[in-house]
Coordinates of C-alpha atoms and ligand atoms in Angstrom, one line a residue:
X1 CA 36.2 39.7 30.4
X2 CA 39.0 42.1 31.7
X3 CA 41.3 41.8 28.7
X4 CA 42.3 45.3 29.0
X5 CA 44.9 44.1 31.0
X6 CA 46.6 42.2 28.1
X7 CA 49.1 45.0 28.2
X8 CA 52.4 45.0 25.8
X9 CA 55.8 44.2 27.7
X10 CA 56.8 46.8 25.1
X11 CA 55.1 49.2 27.0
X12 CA 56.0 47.9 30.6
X13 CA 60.0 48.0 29.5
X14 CA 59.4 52.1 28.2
X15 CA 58.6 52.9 31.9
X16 CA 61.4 51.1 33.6
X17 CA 63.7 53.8 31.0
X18 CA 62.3 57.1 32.7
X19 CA 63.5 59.2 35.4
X20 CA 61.9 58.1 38.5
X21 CA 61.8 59.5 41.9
X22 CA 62.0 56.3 44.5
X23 CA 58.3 56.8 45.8
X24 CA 57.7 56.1 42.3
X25 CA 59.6 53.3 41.0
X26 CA 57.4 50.4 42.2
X27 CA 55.0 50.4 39.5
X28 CA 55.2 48.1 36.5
X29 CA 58.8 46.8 37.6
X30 CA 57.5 43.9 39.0
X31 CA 56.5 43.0 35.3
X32 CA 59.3 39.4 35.2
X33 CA 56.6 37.4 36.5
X34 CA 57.6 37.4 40.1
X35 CA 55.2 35.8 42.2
X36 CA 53.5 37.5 44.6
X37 CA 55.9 37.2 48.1
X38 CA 55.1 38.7 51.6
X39 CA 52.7 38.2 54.3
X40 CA 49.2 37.6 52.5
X41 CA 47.7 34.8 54.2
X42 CA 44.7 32.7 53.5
X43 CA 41.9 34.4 54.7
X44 CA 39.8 31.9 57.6
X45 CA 36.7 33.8 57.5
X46 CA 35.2 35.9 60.6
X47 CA 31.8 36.6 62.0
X48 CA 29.2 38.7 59.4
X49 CA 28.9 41.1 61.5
X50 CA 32.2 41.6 61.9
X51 CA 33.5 45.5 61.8
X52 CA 35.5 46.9 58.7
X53 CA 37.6 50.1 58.9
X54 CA 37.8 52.2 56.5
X55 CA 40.8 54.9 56.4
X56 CA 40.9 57.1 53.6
X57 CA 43.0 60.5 52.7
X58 CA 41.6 63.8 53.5
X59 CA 39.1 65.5 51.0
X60 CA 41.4 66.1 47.6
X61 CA 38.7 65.5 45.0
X62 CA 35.3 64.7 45.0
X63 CA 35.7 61.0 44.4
X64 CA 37.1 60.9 47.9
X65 CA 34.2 62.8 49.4
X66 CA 31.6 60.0 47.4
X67 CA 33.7 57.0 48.6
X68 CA 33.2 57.6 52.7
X69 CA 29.4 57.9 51.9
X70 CA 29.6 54.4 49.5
X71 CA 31.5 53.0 52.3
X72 CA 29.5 53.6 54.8
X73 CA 26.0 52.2 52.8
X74 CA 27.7 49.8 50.9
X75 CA 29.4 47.8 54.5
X76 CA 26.1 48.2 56.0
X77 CA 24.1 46.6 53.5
X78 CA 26.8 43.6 53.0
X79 CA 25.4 43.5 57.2
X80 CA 28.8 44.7 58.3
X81 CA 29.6 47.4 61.0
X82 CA 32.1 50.2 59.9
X83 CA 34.1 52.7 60.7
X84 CA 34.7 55.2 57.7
X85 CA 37.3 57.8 58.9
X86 CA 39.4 60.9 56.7
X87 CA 42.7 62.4 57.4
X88 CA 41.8 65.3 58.3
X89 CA 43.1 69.5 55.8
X90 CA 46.6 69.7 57.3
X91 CA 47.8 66.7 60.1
X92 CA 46.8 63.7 57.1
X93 CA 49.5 61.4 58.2
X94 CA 49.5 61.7 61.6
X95 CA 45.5 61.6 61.6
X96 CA 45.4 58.8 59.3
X97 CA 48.1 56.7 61.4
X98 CA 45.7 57.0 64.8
X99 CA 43.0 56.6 62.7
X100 CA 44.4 52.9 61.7
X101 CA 46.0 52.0 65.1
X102 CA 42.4 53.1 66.4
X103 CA 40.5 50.6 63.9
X104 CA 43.0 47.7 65.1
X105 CA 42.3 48.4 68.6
X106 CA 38.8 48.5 68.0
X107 CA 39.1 44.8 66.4
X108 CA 38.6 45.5 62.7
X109 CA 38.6 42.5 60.7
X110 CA 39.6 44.4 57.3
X111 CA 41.0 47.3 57.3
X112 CA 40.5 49.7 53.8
X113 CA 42.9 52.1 53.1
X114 CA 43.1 54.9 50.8
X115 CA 46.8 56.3 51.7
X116 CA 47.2 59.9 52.4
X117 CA 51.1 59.2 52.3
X118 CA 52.0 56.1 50.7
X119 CA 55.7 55.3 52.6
X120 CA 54.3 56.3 56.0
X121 CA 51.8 53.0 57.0
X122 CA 54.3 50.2 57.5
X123 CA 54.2 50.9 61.8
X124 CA 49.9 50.8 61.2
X125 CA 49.6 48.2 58.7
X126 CA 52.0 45.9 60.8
X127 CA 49.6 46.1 63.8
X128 CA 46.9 45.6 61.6
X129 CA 48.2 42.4 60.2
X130 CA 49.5 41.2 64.1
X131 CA 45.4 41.5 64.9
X132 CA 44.7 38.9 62.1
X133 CA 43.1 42.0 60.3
X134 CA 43.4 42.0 56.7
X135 CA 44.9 45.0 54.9
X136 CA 43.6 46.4 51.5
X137 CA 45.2 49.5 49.8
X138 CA 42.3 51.2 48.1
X139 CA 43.0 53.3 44.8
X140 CA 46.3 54.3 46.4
X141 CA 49.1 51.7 47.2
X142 CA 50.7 51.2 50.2
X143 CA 54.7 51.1 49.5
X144 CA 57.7 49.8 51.7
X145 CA 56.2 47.1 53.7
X146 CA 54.8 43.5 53.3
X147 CA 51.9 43.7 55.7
X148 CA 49.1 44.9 52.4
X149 CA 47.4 42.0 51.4
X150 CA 45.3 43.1 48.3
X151 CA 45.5 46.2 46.4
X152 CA 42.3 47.9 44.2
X153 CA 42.1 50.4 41.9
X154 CA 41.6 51.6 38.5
X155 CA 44.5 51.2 36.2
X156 CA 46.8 53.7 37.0
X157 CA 48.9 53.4 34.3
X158 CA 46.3 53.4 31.9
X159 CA 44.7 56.4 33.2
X160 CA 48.3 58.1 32.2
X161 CA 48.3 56.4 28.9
X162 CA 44.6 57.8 28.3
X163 CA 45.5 61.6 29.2
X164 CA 48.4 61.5 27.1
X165 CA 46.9 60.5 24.1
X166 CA 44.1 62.9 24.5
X167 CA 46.2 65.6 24.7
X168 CA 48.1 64.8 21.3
X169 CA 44.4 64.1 20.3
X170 CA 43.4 67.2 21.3
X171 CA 46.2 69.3 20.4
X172 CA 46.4 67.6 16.6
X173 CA 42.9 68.4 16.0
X174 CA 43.3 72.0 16.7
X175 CA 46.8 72.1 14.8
X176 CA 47.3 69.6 12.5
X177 CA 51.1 69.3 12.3
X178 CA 53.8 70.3 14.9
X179 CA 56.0 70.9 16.9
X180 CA 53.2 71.5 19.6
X181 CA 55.0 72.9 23.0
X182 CA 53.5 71.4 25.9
X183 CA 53.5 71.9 30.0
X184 CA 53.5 68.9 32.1
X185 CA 52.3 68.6 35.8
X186 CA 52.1 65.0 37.8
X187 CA 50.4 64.8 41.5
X188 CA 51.2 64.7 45.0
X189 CA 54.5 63.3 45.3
X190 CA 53.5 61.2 48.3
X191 CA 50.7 59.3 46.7
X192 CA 51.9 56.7 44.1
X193 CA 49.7 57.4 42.0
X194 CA 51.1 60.4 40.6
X195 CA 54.5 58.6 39.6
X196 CA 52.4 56.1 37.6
X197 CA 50.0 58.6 36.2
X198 CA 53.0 60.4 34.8
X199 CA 54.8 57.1 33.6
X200 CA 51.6 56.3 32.0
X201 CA 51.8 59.7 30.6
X202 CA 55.4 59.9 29.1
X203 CA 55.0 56.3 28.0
X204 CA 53.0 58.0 25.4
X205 CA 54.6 61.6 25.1
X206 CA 58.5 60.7 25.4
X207 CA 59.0 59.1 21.9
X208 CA 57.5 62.5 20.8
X209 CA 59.7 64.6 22.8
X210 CA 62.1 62.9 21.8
X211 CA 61.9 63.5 18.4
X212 CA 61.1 66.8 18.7
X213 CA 57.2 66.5 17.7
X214 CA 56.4 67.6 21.0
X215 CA 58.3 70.1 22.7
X216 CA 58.1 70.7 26.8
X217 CA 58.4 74.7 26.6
X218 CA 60.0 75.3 30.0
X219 CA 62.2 71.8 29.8
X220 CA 60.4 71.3 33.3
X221 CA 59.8 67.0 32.0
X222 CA 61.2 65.5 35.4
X223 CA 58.4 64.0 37.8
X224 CA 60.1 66.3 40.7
X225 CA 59.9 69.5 38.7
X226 CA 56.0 69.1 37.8
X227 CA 54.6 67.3 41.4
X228 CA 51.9 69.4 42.8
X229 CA 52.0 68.6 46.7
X230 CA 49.2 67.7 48.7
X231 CA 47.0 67.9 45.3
X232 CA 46.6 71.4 46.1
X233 CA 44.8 73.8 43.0
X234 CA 46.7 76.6 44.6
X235 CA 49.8 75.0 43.8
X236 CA 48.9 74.1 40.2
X237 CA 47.6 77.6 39.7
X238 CA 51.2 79.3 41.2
X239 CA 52.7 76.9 39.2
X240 CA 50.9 77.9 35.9
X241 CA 51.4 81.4 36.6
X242 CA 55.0 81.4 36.7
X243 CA 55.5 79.0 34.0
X244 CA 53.3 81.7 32.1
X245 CA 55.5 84.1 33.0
X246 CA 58.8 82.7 32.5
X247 CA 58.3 81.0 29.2
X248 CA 55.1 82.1 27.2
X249 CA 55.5 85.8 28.1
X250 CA 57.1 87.0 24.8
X251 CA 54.0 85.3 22.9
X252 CA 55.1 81.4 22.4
X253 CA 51.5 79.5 22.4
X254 CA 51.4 76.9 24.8
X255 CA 49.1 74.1 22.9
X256 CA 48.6 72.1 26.0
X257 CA 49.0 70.7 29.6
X258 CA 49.2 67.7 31.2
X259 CA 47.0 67.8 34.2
X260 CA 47.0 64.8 36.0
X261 CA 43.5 65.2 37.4
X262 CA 40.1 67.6 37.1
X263 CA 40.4 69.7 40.4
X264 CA 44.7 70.8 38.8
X265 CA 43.3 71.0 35.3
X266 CA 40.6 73.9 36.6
X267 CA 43.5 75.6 38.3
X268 CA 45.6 76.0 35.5
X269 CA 43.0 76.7 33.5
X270 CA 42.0 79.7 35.8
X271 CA 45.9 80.6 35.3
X272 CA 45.8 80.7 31.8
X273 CA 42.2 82.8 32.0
X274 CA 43.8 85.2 34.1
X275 CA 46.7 85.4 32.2
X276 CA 44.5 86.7 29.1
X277 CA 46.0 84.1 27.2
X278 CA 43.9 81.4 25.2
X279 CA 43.3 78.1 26.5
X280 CA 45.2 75.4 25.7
X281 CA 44.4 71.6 26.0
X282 CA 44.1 70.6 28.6
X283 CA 43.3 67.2 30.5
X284 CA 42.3 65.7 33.8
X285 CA 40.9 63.1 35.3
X286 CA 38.1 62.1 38.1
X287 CA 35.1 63.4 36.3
X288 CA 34.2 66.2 39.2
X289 CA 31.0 68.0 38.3
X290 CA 33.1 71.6 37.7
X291 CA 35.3 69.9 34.8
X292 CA 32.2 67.7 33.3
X293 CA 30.4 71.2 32.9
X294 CA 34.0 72.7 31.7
X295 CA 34.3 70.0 29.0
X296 CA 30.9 70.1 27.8
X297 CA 31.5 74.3 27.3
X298 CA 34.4 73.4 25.7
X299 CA 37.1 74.6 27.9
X300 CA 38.9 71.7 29.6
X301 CA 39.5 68.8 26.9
X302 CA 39.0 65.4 28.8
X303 CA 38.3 63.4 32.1
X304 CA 38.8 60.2 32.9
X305 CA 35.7 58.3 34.1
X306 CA 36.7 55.9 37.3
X307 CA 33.8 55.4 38.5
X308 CA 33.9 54.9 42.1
X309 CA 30.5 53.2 42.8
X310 CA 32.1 50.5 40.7
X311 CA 34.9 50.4 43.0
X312 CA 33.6 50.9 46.2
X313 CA 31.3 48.1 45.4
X314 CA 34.2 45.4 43.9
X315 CA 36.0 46.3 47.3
X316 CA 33.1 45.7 49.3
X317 CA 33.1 41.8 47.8
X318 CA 36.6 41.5 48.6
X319 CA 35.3 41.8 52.1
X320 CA 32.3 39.7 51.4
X321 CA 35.0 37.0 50.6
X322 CA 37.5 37.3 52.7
X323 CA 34.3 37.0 55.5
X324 CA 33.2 33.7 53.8
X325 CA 36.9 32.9 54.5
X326 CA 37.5 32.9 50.5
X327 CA 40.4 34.5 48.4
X328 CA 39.1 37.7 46.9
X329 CA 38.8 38.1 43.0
X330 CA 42.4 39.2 41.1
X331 CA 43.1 39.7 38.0
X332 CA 46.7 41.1 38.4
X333 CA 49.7 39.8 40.3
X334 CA 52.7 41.3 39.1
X335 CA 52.1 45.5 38.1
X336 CA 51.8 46.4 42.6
X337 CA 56.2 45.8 43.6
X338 CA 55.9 47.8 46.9
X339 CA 59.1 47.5 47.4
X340 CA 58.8 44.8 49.7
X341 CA 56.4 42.9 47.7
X342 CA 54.0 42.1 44.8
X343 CA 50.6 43.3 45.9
X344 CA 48.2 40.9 44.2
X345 CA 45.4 43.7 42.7
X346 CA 42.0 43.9 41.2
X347 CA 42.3 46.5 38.5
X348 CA 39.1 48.1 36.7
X349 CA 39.4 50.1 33.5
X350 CA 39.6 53.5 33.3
X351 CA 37.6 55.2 30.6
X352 CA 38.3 58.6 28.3
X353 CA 36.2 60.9 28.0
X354 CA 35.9 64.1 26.1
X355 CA 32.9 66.4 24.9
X356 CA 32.3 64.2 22.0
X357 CA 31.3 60.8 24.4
X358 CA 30.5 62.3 27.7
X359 CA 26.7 62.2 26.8
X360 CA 27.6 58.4 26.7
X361 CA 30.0 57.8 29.4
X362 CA 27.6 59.1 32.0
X363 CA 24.6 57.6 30.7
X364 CA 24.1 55.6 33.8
X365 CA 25.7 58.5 36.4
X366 CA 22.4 60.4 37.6
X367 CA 24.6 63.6 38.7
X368 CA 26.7 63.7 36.0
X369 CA 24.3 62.9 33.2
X370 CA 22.0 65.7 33.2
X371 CA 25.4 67.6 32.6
X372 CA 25.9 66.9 29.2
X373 CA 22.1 67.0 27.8
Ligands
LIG401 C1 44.6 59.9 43.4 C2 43.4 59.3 42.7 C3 42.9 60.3 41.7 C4 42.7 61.6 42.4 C5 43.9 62.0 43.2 C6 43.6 63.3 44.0 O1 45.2 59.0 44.2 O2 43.6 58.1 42.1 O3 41.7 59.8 41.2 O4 41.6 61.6 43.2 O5 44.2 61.0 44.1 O6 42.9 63.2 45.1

């Protein structure tokens, strides 16, 4: 079970030789077998009815608008009480701090967090952990302090390994041979995620680049030059436009993007559209009902399936254990270095997909399923 995470050190030491910003530099450093250090303490169990909190980021894609709702069922059949709360458009950190120190207040025995701004919890998730609360960073880590007991999520850095190779997949299936100039875009600089979406990325792309194979048109390959704040469309589509403008104006063909999730990948395909210009490869990620029915017509190239009734449920028994004063299930304890710690973290596998198996990744997905008959 789980042996996707026999990983090669090979690739672990590739990511430690790129350009990172500090926000991003915690992931897969902690890969020398430290052992997991900080304040996780053994859990002693509380009362079944007990409530969880549940603080996630405001409304970026649609998995985050799913996981409140699975949340809110999911704690309530386990026969806890919740309180399931979102950043709100603009105010996320500040909302999402009162949110926590509110959940603390009210005597949360776990608190959930999906981080709107992962350097920007340490005050919240020390109060948490001075309650006897228990903190779990949910899909997004929590960096710069010791006070986040368990981490969850999909494989981040597999999910960047996935989009890269589909887009050399994609790209060499439309053009045999190279050089095929690319465009690269990573996420919101303030969730960790987009660091180790684009490590996973380049862990793939780089040796290409390198050699020449693959060739960034606008040079624009640092993680600070392609981060789309706030995971905003708008800014992927302003983005696109002007890279359209400086680079492929004079004709160059642009064979494909890097789009580090569904809702950017739309938005740069909408610049491309508008552009008049033909559409390149492009990839995403999240599996949102706009880009399923995009990759079926055969405009964006590929998702990546995570799906989050999987992981709503798998944090959901972390709870059920901790209640039952039990350590949670982990199956990794050295990818999470905070910065202040090794987060030990339940990781689930990402999956692929493109038109040719989308009929068979969403076999058991009754909204996205119907999509691809
Ligand atoms: C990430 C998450 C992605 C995507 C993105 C934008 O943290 O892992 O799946 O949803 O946020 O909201």
């Amino acid at each position: 079970m789980r042996t996707f995470l026999t990983r090669s050190i090979a690739a672990v030491s590739a990511v430690a030789l790129l350009t990172l910003s500090a926000a991003c530099s915690n992931e897969r450093e902690g890969a020398t077998g430290a052992t997991t250090g900080g304040s996780t303490s053994a859990a002693k169990g509380f009362p079944a009815d007990s409530l969880i909190g549940v603080a996630l980021p405001s409304k970026t894609s649609e998995n985050w608008v799913l996981a409140g709702d699975l949340f809110t069922d999911g704690l309530k059949a386990a026969g806890f009480k919740s309180d399931v709360q979102y950043a709100g458009a603009s105010t996320t950190v500040a909302d999402q701090q009162a949110q926590i120190s509110a959940m603390v207040t009210k005597g949360a025995k776990v608190i959930v967090i999906g981080a709107t701004d992962a350097a920007q919890l340490s005050t919240q998730v020390a109060q948490a952990k001075q309650s006897g609360a228990t903190v779990i960073a949910y899909d997004r880590l929590i960096t710069n302090t010791p006070d986040v007991d368990y981490y969850i999520a999909f494989d981040n850095f597999k999910v960047g390994q996935l989009q890269g190779q589909a887009l050399l997949d994609g790209m060499k299936a439309k053009k045999a041979t190279g050089p095929w100039t690319i465009e690269l875009f990573s996420g919101s600089p303030d969730d960790n995620n987009a660091g180790v979406f684009f490590n996973g990325a380049m862990d793939v792309l780089k040796p290409l680049i390198d050699k020449g194979e693959v060739v960034v048109g606008s040079g624009q390959q640092d993680v600070k030059q392609t981060a789309i704040q706030g995971w905003k469309a708008e800014g992927a589509q302003q983005r696109m436009d002007s890279l359209l403008t400086s680079t492929y104006d004079s004709g160059k063909t642009l064979d494909g993007v890097l789009s580090p999730n569904d809702t950017l990948a739309r938005a740069i395909i909408t610049s491309v559209k508008g552009a008049g210009k033909p559409i390149p490869i492009v990839t995403g990620q999240d599996s949102e009902v706009e880009s399923v029915k995009s990759i079926v017509a055969g405009e964006q190239y590929s998702t990546i399936n995570k799906d989050t009734r999987e992981l709503v449920a798998e944090t959901v028994n972390m709870v059920k254990a901790l209640q039952g004063g039990g350590a949670p299930e982990i199956n990794d304890t050295k990818s999470y270095d905070n910065g202040a710690k090794v987060v030990p973290a339940y990781l689930l596998p990402p999956i692929i997909v493109t038109k040719d198996n989308a009929a068979e990744a969403y076999a058991n997905d009754p909204k996205l399923s119907p999509l691809t008959k």
